[in-house]
PDB file of C-alpha atoms and ligand atoms in Angstrom:
ATOM      1  CA  MET Y   1     -18.428  10.495 -16.476  1.00 88.00           C
ATOM      2  CA  LYS Y   2     -16.348   7.969 -18.382  1.00 92.00           C
ATOM      3  CA  LEU Y   3     -12.620   7.970 -17.732  1.00 98.00           C
ATOM      4  CA  GLU Y   4     -10.214   7.202 -20.571  1.00 98.00           C
ATOM      5  CA  LEU Y   5      -8.375   4.079 -19.451  1.00 98.00           C
ATOM      6  CA  SER Y   6      -5.568   1.910 -20.742  1.00 98.00           C
ATOM      7  CA  GLY Y   7      -4.859  -1.490 -19.128  1.00 98.00           C
ATOM      8  CA  LEU Y   8      -1.701  -2.129 -17.067  1.00 98.00           C
ATOM      9  CA  HIS Y   9      -1.900  -5.911 -16.589  1.00 98.00           C
ATOM     10  CA  PRO Y  10      -4.241  -8.488 -18.188  1.00 98.00           C
ATOM     11  CA  ASP Y  11      -5.929  -9.127 -14.805  1.00 98.00           C
ATOM     12  CA  PHE Y  12      -6.133  -5.650 -13.240  1.00 98.00           C
ATOM     13  CA  GLY Y  13      -4.811  -2.092 -13.124  1.00 99.00           C
ATOM     14  CA  ALA Y  14      -5.390   0.808 -15.516  1.00 99.00           C
ATOM     15  CA  GLU Y  15      -3.702   4.018 -16.553  1.00 98.00           C
ATOM     16  CA  VAL Y  16      -6.081   6.995 -16.445  1.00 98.00           C
ATOM     17  CA  LEU Y  17      -5.396   9.353 -19.318  1.00 98.00           C
ATOM     18  CA  ARG Y  18      -5.723  13.145 -19.480  1.00 97.00           C
ATOM     19  CA  ILE Y  19      -6.598  13.924 -15.853  1.00 98.00           C
ATOM     20  CA  ASP Y  20      -4.797  16.591 -13.819  1.00 98.00           C
ATOM     21  CA  LEU Y  21      -5.194  15.707 -10.144  1.00 98.00           C
ATOM     22  CA  ALA Y  22      -3.872  19.120  -9.026  1.00 98.00           C
ATOM     23  CA  THR Y  23      -7.200  20.649 -10.121  1.00 96.00           C
ATOM     24  CA  PRO Y  24      -9.722  20.221  -7.272  1.00 96.00           C
ATOM     25  CA  LEU Y  25     -11.806  17.079  -7.913  1.00 97.00           C
ATOM     26  CA  ASP Y  26     -15.552  17.557  -8.211  1.00 97.00           C
ATOM     27  CA  ASP Y  27     -17.941  14.811  -7.075  1.00 97.00           C
ATOM     28  CA  VAL Y  28     -18.384  13.525 -10.608  1.00 98.00           C
ATOM     29  CA  LEU Y  29     -14.660  12.938 -11.160  1.00 98.00           C
ATOM     30  CA  ARG Y  30     -14.200  11.619  -7.629  1.00 98.00           C
ATOM     31  CA  ASN Y  31     -16.980   9.055  -8.163  1.00 98.00           C
ATOM     32  CA  ALA Y  32     -15.547   8.073 -11.538  1.00 98.00           C
ATOM     33  CA  ILE Y  33     -12.129   7.444  -9.972  1.00 98.00           C
ATOM     34  CA  GLU Y  34     -13.682   5.430  -7.159  1.00 98.00           C
ATOM     35  CA  GLY Y  35     -15.690   3.409  -9.712  1.00 98.00           C
ATOM     36  CA  ALA Y  36     -12.533   2.692 -11.727  1.00 98.00           C
ATOM     37  CA  LEU Y  37     -10.705   1.584  -8.568  1.00 98.00           C
ATOM     38  CA  GLU Y  38     -13.505  -0.848  -7.742  1.00 98.00           C
ATOM     39  CA  VAL Y  39     -13.005  -2.502 -11.098  1.00 98.00           C
ATOM     40  CA  HIS Y  40      -9.244  -2.184 -11.644  1.00 98.00           C
ATOM     41  CA  GLY Y  41      -7.756  -2.025  -8.102  1.00 98.00           C
ATOM     42  CA  VAL Y  42      -4.748   0.082  -9.167  1.00 99.00           C
ATOM     43  CA  LEU Y  43      -4.800   3.327 -11.186  1.00 99.00           C
ATOM     44  CA  LEU Y  44      -1.834   5.155 -12.676  1.00 99.00           C
ATOM     45  CA  PHE Y  45      -1.934   8.901 -13.411  1.00 98.00           C
ATOM     46  CA  ARG Y  46       1.160  10.088 -15.290  1.00 98.00           C
ATOM     47  CA  GLY Y  47       2.568  13.614 -15.574  1.00 98.00           C
ATOM     48  CA  GLN Y  48       1.267  14.895 -12.224  1.00 98.00           C
ATOM     49  CA  SER Y  49       2.974  17.543 -10.101  1.00 97.00           C
ATOM     50  CA  LEU Y  50       0.910  17.967  -6.972  1.00 98.00           C
ATOM     51  CA  ASN Y  51       2.410  20.162  -4.271  1.00 98.00           C
ATOM     52  CA  GLN Y  52       1.859  19.219  -0.620  1.00 98.00           C
ATOM     53  CA  ASP Y  53      -1.439  21.125  -0.310  1.00 98.00           C
ATOM     54  CA  GLN Y  54      -2.769  19.651  -3.556  1.00 98.00           C
ATOM     55  CA  GLN Y  55      -1.897  16.056  -2.656  1.00 98.00           C
ATOM     56  CA  ILE Y  56      -3.572  16.456   0.742  1.00 98.00           C
ATOM     57  CA  SER Y  57      -6.732  18.052  -0.702  1.00 98.00           C
ATOM     58  CA  MET Y  58      -6.985  15.453  -3.458  1.00 98.00           C
ATOM     59  CA  ALA Y  59      -6.716  12.622  -0.929  1.00 98.00           C
ATOM     60  CA  LYS Y  60      -9.237  14.233   1.445  1.00 98.00           C
ATOM     61  CA  CYS Y  61     -11.888  14.043  -1.287  1.00 98.00           C
ATOM     62  CA  PHE Y  62     -11.902  10.279  -0.582  1.00 98.00           C
ATOM     63  CA  GLY Y  63     -12.185  10.376   3.234  1.00 97.00           C
ATOM     64  CA  ARG Y  64     -10.221  10.957   6.453  1.00 96.00           C
ATOM     65  CA  LEU Y  65      -6.458  10.553   6.184  1.00 97.00           C
ATOM     66  CA  ASP Y  66      -4.168   8.146   8.043  1.00 93.00           C
ATOM     67  CA  SER Y  67      -0.734   8.996   9.451  1.00 86.00           C
ATOM     68  CA  GLY Y  68       0.571   5.417   9.079  1.00 76.00           C
ATOM     69  CA  PHE Y  69       3.578   4.057  10.969  1.00 73.00           C
ATOM     70  CA  LYS Y  70       4.248   7.526  12.408  1.00 72.00           C
ATOM     71  CA  LYS Y  71       1.863   6.555  15.213  1.00 71.00           C
ATOM     72  CA  VAL Y  72       4.567   4.112  16.355  1.00 72.00           C
ATOM     73  CA  SER Y  73       7.811   5.792  15.346  1.00 72.00           C
ATOM     74  CA  LYS Y  74       6.736   9.376  16.227  1.00 73.00           C
ATOM     75  CA  ALA Y  75       9.342  10.333  13.612  1.00 75.00           C
ATOM     76  CA  PRO Y  76       9.545  14.048  12.797  1.00 76.00           C
ATOM     77  CA  ASN Y  77       8.115  15.074   9.456  1.00 83.00           C
ATOM     78  CA  ARG Y  78       9.782  17.411   6.986  1.00 91.00           C
ATOM     79  CA  PHE Y  79       6.416  18.187   5.392  1.00 94.00           C
ATOM     80  CA  ASN Y  80       3.651  20.608   6.378  1.00 94.00           C
ATOM     81  CA  TYR Y  81       1.212  17.780   7.114  1.00 94.00           C
ATOM     82  CA  ASP Y  82       1.467  14.724   9.386  1.00 92.00           C
ATOM     83  CA  GLU Y  83      -0.701  12.867   6.870  1.00 95.00           C
ATOM     84  CA  LEU Y  84       1.756  13.359   4.008  1.00 96.00           C
ATOM     85  CA  LEU Y  85       3.992  10.314   4.372  1.00 94.00           C
ATOM     86  CA  ASP Y  86       7.619  10.644   3.390  1.00 94.00           C
ATOM     87  CA  ILE Y  87       8.484   7.498   1.432  1.00 96.00           C
ATOM     88  CA  SER Y  88      12.128   8.423   0.926  1.00 96.00           C
ATOM     89  CA  ASN Y  89      15.709   7.880   2.012  1.00 96.00           C
ATOM     90  CA  VAL Y  90      16.128  11.584   2.793  1.00 95.00           C
ATOM     91  CA  ASN Y  91      16.735  13.193   6.209  1.00 93.00           C
ATOM     92  CA  ASP Y  92      14.969  16.339   7.422  1.00 89.00           C
ATOM     93  CA  ASP Y  93      17.961  18.439   6.346  1.00 91.00           C
ATOM     94  CA  GLY Y  94      17.756  17.065   2.788  1.00 92.00           C
ATOM     95  CA  SER Y  95      20.794  14.760   3.055  1.00 94.00           C
ATOM     96  CA  ILE Y  96      20.584  11.060   2.139  1.00 95.00           C
ATOM     97  CA  ALA Y  97      20.045   8.843   5.191  1.00 95.00           C
ATOM     98  CA  ALA Y  98      22.772   6.451   6.329  1.00 93.00           C
ATOM     99  CA  HIS Y  99      22.099   2.744   5.723  1.00 88.00           C
ATOM    100  CA  ASP Y 100      21.445   1.907   9.377  1.00 85.00           C
ATOM    101  CA  GLN Y 101      18.926   4.676  10.014  1.00 86.00           C
ATOM    102  CA  GLN Y 102      15.303   3.968  10.884  1.00 84.00           C
ATOM    103  CA  LYS Y 103      14.279   5.831   7.738  1.00 85.00           C
ATOM    104  CA  ILE Y 104      15.977   3.213   5.579  1.00 90.00           C
ATOM    105  CA  ILE Y 105      14.503   0.346   7.597  1.00 90.00           C
ATOM    106  CA  GLY Y 106      11.012   1.691   6.752  1.00 89.00           C
ATOM    107  CA  ASN Y 107      11.884   1.598   3.056  1.00 92.00           C
ATOM    108  CA  VAL Y 108      13.203  -1.953   3.426  1.00 93.00           C
ATOM    109  CA  ALA Y 109      10.059  -3.113   5.272  1.00 95.00           C
ATOM    110  CA  ASN Y 110       8.017  -1.720   2.356  1.00 96.00           C
ATOM    111  CA  GLN Y 111       9.718  -4.360   0.217  1.00 97.00           C
ATOM    112  CA  LEU Y 112       7.619  -7.102   1.833  1.00 98.00           C
ATOM    113  CA  TRP Y 113       4.192  -7.661   0.248  1.00 98.00           C
ATOM    114  CA  HIS Y 114       1.681  -5.670   2.316  1.00 98.00           C
ATOM    115  CA  SER Y 115      -1.531  -3.719   2.534  1.00 98.00           C
ATOM    116  CA  ASP Y 116      -0.889  -0.257   4.021  1.00 97.00           C
ATOM    117  CA  SER Y 117      -1.767  -0.048   7.741  1.00 94.00           C
ATOM    118  CA  SER Y 118      -3.690  -3.345   7.757  1.00 96.00           C
ATOM    119  CA  PHE Y 119      -2.584  -3.469  11.417  1.00 95.00           C
ATOM    120  CA  GLN Y 120      -5.059  -0.865  12.579  1.00 93.00           C
ATOM    121  CA  THR Y 121      -8.759  -0.248  13.023  1.00 93.00           C
ATOM    122  CA  PRO Y 122     -10.105   1.292  10.900  1.00 93.00           C
ATOM    123  CA  ALA Y 123      -7.968  -0.191   8.143  1.00 91.00           C
ATOM    124  CA  THR Y 124      -7.306   1.901   5.076  1.00 97.00           C
ATOM    125  CA  SER Y 125      -9.015   2.182   1.735  1.00 98.00           C
ATOM    126  CA  TYR Y 126      -6.909   4.049  -0.819  1.00 98.00           C
ATOM    127  CA  SER Y 127      -3.230   4.975  -0.951  1.00 98.00           C
ATOM    128  CA  MET Y 128      -1.920   7.580  -3.383  1.00 98.00           C
ATOM    129  CA  LEU Y 129       1.830   7.528  -4.001  1.00 98.00           C
ATOM    130  CA  GLN Y 130       3.483  10.281  -6.048  1.00 98.00           C
ATOM    131  CA  ALA Y 131       7.031  10.048  -7.429  1.00 98.00           C
ATOM    132  CA  ILE Y 132       9.028  13.229  -6.805  1.00 98.00           C
ATOM    133  CA  VAL Y 133      12.717  12.228  -7.265  1.00 98.00           C
ATOM    134  CA  LEU Y 134      13.818   8.833  -8.572  1.00 98.00           C
ATOM    135  CA  PRO Y 135      17.171   7.056  -8.559  1.00 97.00           C
ATOM    136  CA  GLU Y 136      18.967   6.871 -11.918  1.00 95.00           C
ATOM    137  CA  SER Y 137      19.296   3.143 -11.511  1.00 92.00           C
ATOM    138  CA  GLY Y 138      15.501   2.771 -11.674  1.00 92.00           C
ATOM    139  CA  SER Y 139      12.703   2.240  -9.249  1.00 97.00           C
ATOM    140  CA  VAL Y 140       9.926  -0.321  -9.172  1.00 98.00           C
ATOM    141  CA  THR Y 141       6.848  -1.041  -7.057  1.00 98.00           C
ATOM    142  CA  GLU Y 142       4.874  -4.241  -7.644  1.00 98.00           C
ATOM    143  CA  PHE Y 143       1.156  -4.903  -7.191  1.00 99.00           C
ATOM    144  CA  VAL Y 144      -1.166  -7.909  -7.165  1.00 98.00           C
ATOM    145  CA  ASP Y 145      -4.963  -8.057  -7.148  1.00 98.00           C
ATOM    146  CA  CYS Y 146      -6.136 -10.185  -4.197  1.00 98.00           C
ATOM    147  CA  ARG Y 147      -9.545 -10.822  -5.767  1.00 98.00           C
ATOM    148  CA  VAL Y 148      -7.832 -12.486  -8.712  1.00 98.00           C
ATOM    149  CA  ALA Y 149      -5.689 -14.364  -6.165  1.00 98.00           C
ATOM    150  CA  TYR Y 150      -8.784 -15.657  -4.363  1.00 98.00           C
ATOM    151  CA  GLU Y 151     -10.566 -16.545  -7.594  1.00 98.00           C
ATOM    152  CA  SER Y 152      -7.530 -18.554  -8.705  1.00 98.00           C
ATOM    153  CA  LEU Y 153      -7.592 -20.835  -5.637  1.00 98.00           C
ATOM    154  CA  PRO Y 154      -9.154 -24.299  -5.970  1.00 98.00           C
ATOM    155  CA  ALA Y 155     -12.695 -24.502  -4.535  1.00 98.00           C
ATOM    156  CA  ASP Y 156     -11.693 -26.679  -1.566  1.00 98.00           C
ATOM    157  CA  GLN Y 157      -9.011 -24.204  -0.581  1.00 98.00           C
ATOM    158  CA  GLN Y 158     -11.453 -21.299  -0.870  1.00 98.00           C
ATOM    159  CA  LEU Y 159     -13.875 -23.166   1.372  1.00 98.00           C
ATOM    160  CA  ALA Y 160     -11.210 -23.878   3.983  1.00 98.00           C
ATOM    161  CA  LEU Y 161     -10.601 -20.131   4.374  1.00 98.00           C
ATOM    162  CA  GLU Y 162     -14.225 -19.312   5.266  1.00 98.00           C
ATOM    163  CA  GLY Y 163     -14.461 -17.839   8.757  1.00 98.00           C
ATOM    164  CA  LEU Y 164     -10.687 -17.588   9.357  1.00 98.00           C
ATOM    165  CA  VAL Y 165      -9.483 -14.403  11.057  1.00 98.00           C
ATOM    166  CA  ALA Y 166      -5.892 -13.108  11.045  1.00 98.00           C
ATOM    167  CA  ARG Y 167      -4.224 -10.904  13.640  1.00 98.00           C
ATOM    168  CA  HIS Y 168      -2.197  -8.041  12.125  1.00 98.00           C
ATOM    169  CA  HIS Y 169       0.437  -6.075  14.028  1.00 95.00           C
ATOM    170  CA  ALA Y 170       2.348  -2.933  13.047  1.00 92.00           C
ATOM    171  CA  LEU Y 171       5.738  -4.267  14.079  1.00 92.00           C
ATOM    172  CA  HIS Y 172       5.463  -7.794  12.699  1.00 94.00           C
ATOM    173  CA  SER Y 173       7.009  -7.047   9.309  1.00 93.00           C
ATOM    174  CA  ARG Y 174       9.886  -5.183  10.951  1.00 92.00           C
ATOM    175  CA  CYS Y 175      10.487  -7.934  13.531  1.00 92.00           C
ATOM    176  CA  MET Y 176      10.579 -10.473  10.684  1.00 92.00           C
ATOM    177  CA  LEU Y 177      13.469  -8.456   9.261  1.00 94.00           C
ATOM    178  CA  GLY Y 178      15.285  -8.427  12.602  1.00 93.00           C
ATOM    179  CA  ASP Y 179      14.332  -4.839  13.485  1.00 92.00           C
ATOM    180  CA  ASP Y 180      12.861  -5.666  16.880  1.00 90.00           C
ATOM    181  CA  ASN Y 181      14.218  -3.038  19.255  1.00 89.00           C
ATOM    182  CA  TYR Y 182      10.963  -1.270  20.117  1.00 90.00           C
ATOM    183  CA  SER Y 183       9.922   0.084  23.523  1.00 90.00           C
ATOM    184  CA  ASP Y 184       6.768  -1.176  25.295  1.00 89.00           C
ATOM    185  CA  GLU Y 185       5.271   2.226  24.633  1.00 89.00           C
ATOM    186  CA  GLN Y 186       5.888   1.876  20.886  1.00 87.00           C
ATOM    187  CA  VAL Y 187       4.488  -1.660  20.847  1.00 86.00           C
ATOM    188  CA  ALA Y 188       1.388  -0.444  22.675  1.00 87.00           C
ATOM    189  CA  ALA Y 189       0.952   2.591  20.393  1.00 86.00           C
ATOM    190  CA  VAL Y 190      -0.905   0.501  17.820  1.00 84.00           C
ATOM    191  CA  PRO Y 191      -2.814  -2.446  19.277  1.00 92.00           C
ATOM    192  CA  PRO Y 192      -3.207  -5.408  16.901  1.00 96.00           C
ATOM    193  CA  ALA Y 193      -6.195  -5.582  14.571  1.00 97.00           C
ATOM    194  CA  GLU Y 194      -8.122  -8.713  13.630  1.00 98.00           C
ATOM    195  CA  TRP Y 195      -9.514  -9.082  10.105  1.00 98.00           C
ATOM    196  CA  PRO Y 196     -11.210 -11.931   8.270  1.00 98.00           C
ATOM    197  CA  ILE Y 197      -8.901 -13.440   5.654  1.00 98.00           C
ATOM    198  CA  LEU Y 198     -11.723 -13.223   3.135  1.00 98.00           C
ATOM    199  CA  LYS Y 199     -13.292  -9.858   2.448  1.00 96.00           C
ATOM    200  CA  LYS Y 200     -16.303  -9.426   0.203  1.00 97.00           C
ATOM    201  CA  GLN Y 201     -16.343  -6.245  -1.849  1.00 97.00           C
ATOM    202  CA  GLN Y 202     -19.952  -5.095  -1.690  1.00 95.00           C
ATOM    203  CA  SER Y 203     -19.948  -3.098  -4.948  1.00 96.00           C
ATOM    204  CA  THR Y 204     -18.639  -5.909  -7.181  1.00 97.00           C
ATOM    205  CA  GLY Y 205     -19.636  -8.990  -5.164  1.00 98.00           C
ATOM    206  CA  ARG Y 206     -16.051 -10.249  -5.551  1.00 98.00           C
ATOM    207  CA  THR Y 207     -14.114 -11.787  -2.668  1.00 98.00           C
ATOM    208  CA  SER Y 208     -10.582 -10.740  -1.851  1.00 98.00           C
ATOM    209  CA  LEU Y 209      -7.808 -12.308   0.221  1.00 98.00           C
ATOM    210  CA  PHE Y 210      -6.743  -9.940   2.993  1.00 98.00           C
ATOM    211  CA  ILE Y 211      -3.209 -10.925   4.014  1.00 98.00           C
ATOM    212  CA  GLY Y 212       0.322  -9.473   3.823  1.00 98.00           C
ATOM    213  CA  ALA Y 213       3.370  -8.720   5.969  1.00 98.00           C
ATOM    214  CA  HIS Y 214       1.490  -7.343   8.976  1.00 97.00           C
ATOM    215  CA  ALA Y 215      -0.511 -10.577   9.445  1.00 98.00           C
ATOM    216  CA  LYS Y 216       1.258 -12.501  12.201  1.00 97.00           C
ATOM    217  CA  ALA Y 217      -1.173 -15.203  13.344  1.00 98.00           C
ATOM    218  CA  ILE Y 218      -4.482 -16.877  12.594  1.00 98.00           C
ATOM    219  CA  ILE Y 219      -6.928 -16.985  15.478  1.00 98.00           C
ATOM    220  CA  GLY Y 220      -7.485 -20.546  16.716  1.00 98.00           C
ATOM    221  CA  MET Y 221      -4.359 -21.978  15.056  1.00 98.00           C
ATOM    222  CA  THR Y 222      -0.911 -22.461  16.515  1.00 98.00           C
ATOM    223  CA  VAL Y 223       1.444 -19.674  15.454  1.00 97.00           C
ATOM    224  CA  PRO Y 224       3.508 -21.929  13.129  1.00 98.00           C
ATOM    225  CA  GLU Y 225       0.411 -23.420  11.475  1.00 98.00           C
ATOM    226  CA  GLY Y 226      -1.145 -19.974  10.983  1.00 98.00           C
ATOM    227  CA  ARG Y 227       2.064 -18.443   9.642  1.00 98.00           C
ATOM    228  CA  MET Y 228       2.618 -21.319   7.237  1.00 98.00           C
ATOM    229  CA  LEU Y 229      -0.908 -20.868   5.874  1.00 98.00           C
ATOM    230  CA  LEU Y 230      -0.355 -17.108   5.544  1.00 98.00           C
ATOM    231  CA  MET Y 231       2.963 -17.680   3.753  1.00 98.00           C
ATOM    232  CA  ASP Y 232       1.414 -20.257   1.447  1.00 98.00           C
ATOM    233  CA  LEU Y 233      -1.462 -17.924   0.512  1.00 98.00           C
ATOM    234  CA  LEU Y 234       0.944 -15.071  -0.073  1.00 98.00           C
ATOM    235  CA  GLU Y 235       3.080 -17.216  -2.341  1.00 98.00           C
ATOM    236  CA  GLN Y 236       0.059 -18.208  -4.412  1.00 98.00           C
ATOM    237  CA  ALA Y 237      -1.315 -14.642  -4.513  1.00 98.00           C
ATOM    238  CA  THR Y 238       1.968 -13.191  -5.731  1.00 98.00           C
ATOM    239  CA  HIS Y 239       2.778 -15.694  -8.455  1.00 98.00           C
ATOM    240  CA  PRO Y 240       4.914 -13.761 -11.009  1.00 98.00           C
ATOM    241  CA  ASP Y 241       2.216 -14.043 -13.713  1.00 98.00           C
ATOM    242  CA  ARG Y 242      -0.167 -12.082 -11.490  1.00 98.00           C
ATOM    243  CA  VAL Y 243       2.195  -9.210 -10.687  1.00 98.00           C
ATOM    244  CA  TYR Y 244       1.950  -5.735 -12.213  1.00 98.00           C
ATOM    245  CA  ARG Y 245       5.439  -4.279 -12.062  1.00 98.00           C
ATOM    246  CA  HIS Y 246       5.343  -0.478 -12.042  1.00 98.00           C
ATOM    247  CA  GLU Y 247       8.502   1.210 -13.302  1.00 98.00           C
ATOM    248  CA  TRP Y 248       8.252   4.706 -11.870  1.00 98.00           C
ATOM    249  CA  ARG Y 249       8.661   7.903 -13.862  1.00 98.00           C
ATOM    250  CA  THR Y 250       8.841  11.292 -12.162  1.00 98.00           C
ATOM    251  CA  GLY Y 251       5.326  12.734 -11.917  1.00 97.00           C
ATOM    252  CA  ASP Y 252       3.590   9.355 -11.720  1.00 98.00           C
ATOM    253  CA  LEU Y 253       0.866   9.105  -9.120  1.00 98.00           C
ATOM    254  CA  VAL Y 254      -0.350   5.579  -8.424  1.00 99.00           C
ATOM    255  CA  MET Y 255      -3.530   5.051  -6.464  1.00 98.00           C
ATOM    256  CA  TRP Y 256      -4.598   1.647  -5.146  1.00 98.00           C
ATOM    257  CA  ASP Y 257      -7.212   0.039  -2.944  1.00 98.00           C
ATOM    258  CA  ASN Y 258      -5.561  -1.591   0.082  1.00 98.00           C
ATOM    259  CA  ARG Y 259      -8.636  -3.786   0.589  1.00 98.00           C
ATOM    260  CA  THR Y 260      -8.223  -5.579  -2.729  1.00 98.00           C
ATOM    261  CA  THR Y 261      -4.519  -5.350  -3.565  1.00 98.00           C
ATOM    262  CA  LEU Y 262      -1.078  -6.010  -2.080  1.00 98.00           C
ATOM    263  CA  HIS Y 263       2.064  -4.133  -3.043  1.00 98.00           C
ATOM    264  CA  ARG Y 264       5.786  -4.106  -2.352  1.00 98.00           C
ATOM    265  CA  GLY Y 265       8.721  -1.883  -3.217  1.00 98.00           C
ATOM    266  CA  ARG Y 266      11.755  -3.429  -4.901  1.00 98.00           C
ATOM    267  CA  ARG Y 267      15.368  -3.060  -3.912  1.00 96.00           C
ATOM    268  CA  TRP Y 268      17.278  -0.099  -5.265  1.00 95.00           C
ATOM    269  CA  ASN Y 269      20.671   1.461  -4.633  1.00 94.00           C
ATOM    270  CA  ILE Y 270      19.836   3.198  -1.360  1.00 92.00           C
ATOM    271  CA  SER Y 271      22.710   5.615  -1.615  1.00 93.00           C
ATOM    272  CA  GLU Y 272      20.828   7.223  -4.525  1.00 96.00           C
ATOM    273  CA  ARG Y 273      18.072   9.709  -3.671  1.00 97.00           C
ATOM    274  CA  ARG Y 274      14.523   8.378  -3.942  1.00 97.00           C
ATOM    275  CA  GLU Y 275      11.576  10.496  -2.842  1.00 97.00           C
ATOM    276  CA  LEU Y 276       7.925   9.600  -3.065  1.00 98.00           C
ATOM    277  CA  ARG Y 277       5.028  11.063  -1.084  1.00 98.00           C
ATOM    278  CA  ARG Y 278       2.067   9.060   0.068  1.00 97.00           C
ATOM    279  CA  THR Y 279      -1.387   9.913   1.313  1.00 98.00           C
ATOM    280  CA  THR Y 280      -3.633   7.160   2.651  1.00 98.00           C
ATOM    281  CA  VAL Y 281      -7.353   7.236   3.344  1.00 98.00           C
ATOM    282  CA  LEU Y 282      -9.030   5.472   6.274  1.00 97.00           C
ATOM    283  CA  ALA Y 283     -11.717   2.965   5.326  1.00 95.00           C
ATOM    284  CA  ASN Y 284     -15.229   3.281   6.675  1.00 86.00           C
ATOM    285  CA  ALA Y 285     -15.843   0.781   9.459  1.00 67.00           C
ATOM    286  CA  SER Y 286     -17.142  -2.526   8.051  1.00 55.00           C
TER     287      SER Y 286
HETATM  288  C1  OGA E   1       4.209   2.691   0.229  1.00 75.82           C
HETATM  289  C2  OGA E   1       5.069   1.589  -0.270  1.00 75.82           C
HETATM  290  C3  OGA E   1       6.739   1.006  -1.903  1.00 75.82           C
HETATM  291  C4  OGA E   1       7.843   1.708  -2.621  1.00 75.82           C
HETATM  292  O1  OGA E   1       4.540   3.850  -0.001  1.00 75.82           O
HETATM  293  O2  OGA E   1       3.177   2.373   0.840  1.00 75.82           O
HETATM  294  O3  OGA E   1       4.873   0.468   0.112  1.00 75.82           O
HETATM  295  O4  OGA E   1       8.252   1.209  -3.696  1.00 75.82           O
HETATM  296  N1  OGA E   1       6.000   1.932  -1.156  1.00 75.82           N
HETATM  297  O5  OGA E   1       8.305   2.747  -2.129  1.00 75.82           O
HETATM  298 MN1   MN E   2       2.987   0.440   1.349  1.00 75.82          MN
END
């Protein structure tokens, strides 16, 4: 099956036309979507309106689902499924959360470049984020393709990254922002994960950088040296020319591969309601 695609950015990303994801996916469509993600990294489906059950069943076609940071926060969920992640500034009773609430801090931490749940084993493959209610003042999420980032590095720099392994931790991005008041139990809830900085994508033979806000150290380097390298790579990977800036419309569903892309939310007026719902698939062990 050939999907109808329209490019989002010269380097990566595509809009998929005329597909309704609320209709159960058969294997043929599922494989076509997976094939398109291998090539493009990020896919946009406009005009969707998946209810909770439909978003969960669509995501489950791609593998087992992750419950994300909830493993640490144990935050209650206003949805029918633990695996439907509430990317919003809305409390359980429907009111808008106060600025200092944990809910808002999660939204702020999403504004650092990251790969969803890179801090755990297994890591994740795909995330699917659907826009339900958007602020009037606009709402943006940005993406970069980490294969393009790797391919753009000079050969000597590529070589120097061979064999390096980074340690990722769930609370690192939050601690960087000064949100560091977590109990020992919460810290222990998700042990750190170690991942090579270079990941080869078997299906395309391309190599991707695997970095982002959860990476806190490089094994065998001092913490400052490792962090400086991670920051330097991130800066190169997210050069403005390489960024696809997604301006959300209600009913958009964006799907991306966390193994080959990084993303970040952008600041918005947090006293305006913003509700998106995410499902995230666990990667097969590799
Ligand atoms: C996410 C995320 C960014 C945003 O849902 O994984 O990082 O703009 N969201 O809400
Ligand atoms: Mn995210």
